[in-house]
Short mmCIF file of C-alpha atoms in Angstrom, two decimals:
data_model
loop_
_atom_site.label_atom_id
_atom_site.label_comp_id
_atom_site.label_asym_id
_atom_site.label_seq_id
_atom_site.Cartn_x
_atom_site.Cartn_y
_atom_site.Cartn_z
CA UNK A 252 33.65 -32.11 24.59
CA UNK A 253 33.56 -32.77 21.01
CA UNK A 254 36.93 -33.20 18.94
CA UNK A 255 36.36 -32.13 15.05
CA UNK A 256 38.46 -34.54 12.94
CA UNK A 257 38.14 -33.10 9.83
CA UNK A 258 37.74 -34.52 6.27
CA UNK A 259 39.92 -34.88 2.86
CA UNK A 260 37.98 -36.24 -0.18
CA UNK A 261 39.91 -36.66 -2.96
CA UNK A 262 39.47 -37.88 -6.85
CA UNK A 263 41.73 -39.24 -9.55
CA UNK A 264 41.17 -39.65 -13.27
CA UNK A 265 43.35 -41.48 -15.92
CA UNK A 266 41.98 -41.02 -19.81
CA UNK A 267 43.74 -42.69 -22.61
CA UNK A 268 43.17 -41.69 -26.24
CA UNK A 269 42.79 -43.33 -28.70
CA UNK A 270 46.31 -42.60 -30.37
CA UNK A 271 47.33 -44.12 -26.93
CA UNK A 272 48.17 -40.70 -24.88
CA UNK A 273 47.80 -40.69 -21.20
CA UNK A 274 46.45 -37.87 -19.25
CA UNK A 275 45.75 -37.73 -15.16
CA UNK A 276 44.15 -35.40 -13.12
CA UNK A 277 44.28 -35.17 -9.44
CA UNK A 278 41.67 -32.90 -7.58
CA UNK A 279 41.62 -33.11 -3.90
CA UNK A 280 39.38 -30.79 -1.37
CA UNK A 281 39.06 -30.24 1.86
CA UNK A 282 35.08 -30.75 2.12
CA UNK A 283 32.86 -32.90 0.01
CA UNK A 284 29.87 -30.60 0.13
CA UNK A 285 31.70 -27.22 -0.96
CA UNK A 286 33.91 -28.92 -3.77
CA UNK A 287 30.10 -30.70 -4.95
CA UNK A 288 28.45 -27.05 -4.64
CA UNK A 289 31.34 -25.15 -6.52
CA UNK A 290 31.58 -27.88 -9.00
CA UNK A 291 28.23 -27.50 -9.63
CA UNK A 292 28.36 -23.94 -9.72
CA UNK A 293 30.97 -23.43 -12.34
CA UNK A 294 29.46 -25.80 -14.64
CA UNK A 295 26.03 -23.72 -14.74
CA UNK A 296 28.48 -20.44 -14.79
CA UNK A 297 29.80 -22.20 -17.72
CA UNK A 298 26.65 -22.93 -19.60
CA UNK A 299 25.58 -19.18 -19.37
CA UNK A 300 28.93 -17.86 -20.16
CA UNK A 301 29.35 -20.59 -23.60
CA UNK A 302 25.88 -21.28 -24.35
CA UNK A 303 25.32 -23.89 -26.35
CA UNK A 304 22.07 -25.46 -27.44
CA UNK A 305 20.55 -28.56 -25.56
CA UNK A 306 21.56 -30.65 -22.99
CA UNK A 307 25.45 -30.79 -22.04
CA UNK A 308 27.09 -33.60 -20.59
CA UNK A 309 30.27 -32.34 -18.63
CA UNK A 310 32.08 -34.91 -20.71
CA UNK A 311 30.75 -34.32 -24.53
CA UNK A 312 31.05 -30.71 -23.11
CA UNK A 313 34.64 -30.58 -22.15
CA UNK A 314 35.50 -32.92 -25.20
CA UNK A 315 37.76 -30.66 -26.71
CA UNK A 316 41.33 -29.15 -25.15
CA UNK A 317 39.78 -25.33 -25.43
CA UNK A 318 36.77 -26.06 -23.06
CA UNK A 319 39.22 -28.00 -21.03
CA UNK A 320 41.47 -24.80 -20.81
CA UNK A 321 38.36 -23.21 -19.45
CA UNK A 322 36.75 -25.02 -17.25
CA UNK A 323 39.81 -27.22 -15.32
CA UNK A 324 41.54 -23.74 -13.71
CA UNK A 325 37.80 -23.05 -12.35
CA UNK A 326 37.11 -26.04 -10.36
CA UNK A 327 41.10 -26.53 -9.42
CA UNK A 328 41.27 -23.25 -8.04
CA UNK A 329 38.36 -22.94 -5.51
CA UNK A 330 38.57 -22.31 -2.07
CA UNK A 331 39.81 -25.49 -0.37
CA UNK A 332 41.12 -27.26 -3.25
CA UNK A 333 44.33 -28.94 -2.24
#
């Protein structure tokens, strides 16, 4: 018999500005794969719902507090997200 164990991945990210503010952001998930998939599939939900022309890095992209506002509830709020 075969005993499932499970896995937790989880990811943590400090910015500073450059005024010296401190953000953090904590995003934990209960498979890799799924939170990778979903993460992957907001962004290109994103891109068709705010097009914007050429290429998009996630960070230039998400630059600015009202993107931020958009896209943070998305990926925090997917099934498994802990």
């Amino acid at each position: 018999s075969s005993v499932d164990v499970g896995e937790t991945h989880g990811m943590r990210i400090d910015v500073t500005s450059v005024n010296g503010e401190h953000a953090s952001i904590v995003q934990a998930h209960e498979s890799f794969r799924r939170c990778v998939g979903q993460s992957c599939a907001e962004f290109a939900l994103d891109l068709l719902e705010v097009p914007n022309p050429g290429v998009e890095l996630p960070e230039r992209r998400y630059k600015g507090a009202e993107a931020r506002k958009r896209i943070v509830p998305r990926l925090t709020g997917t099934p498994g997200t802990l």
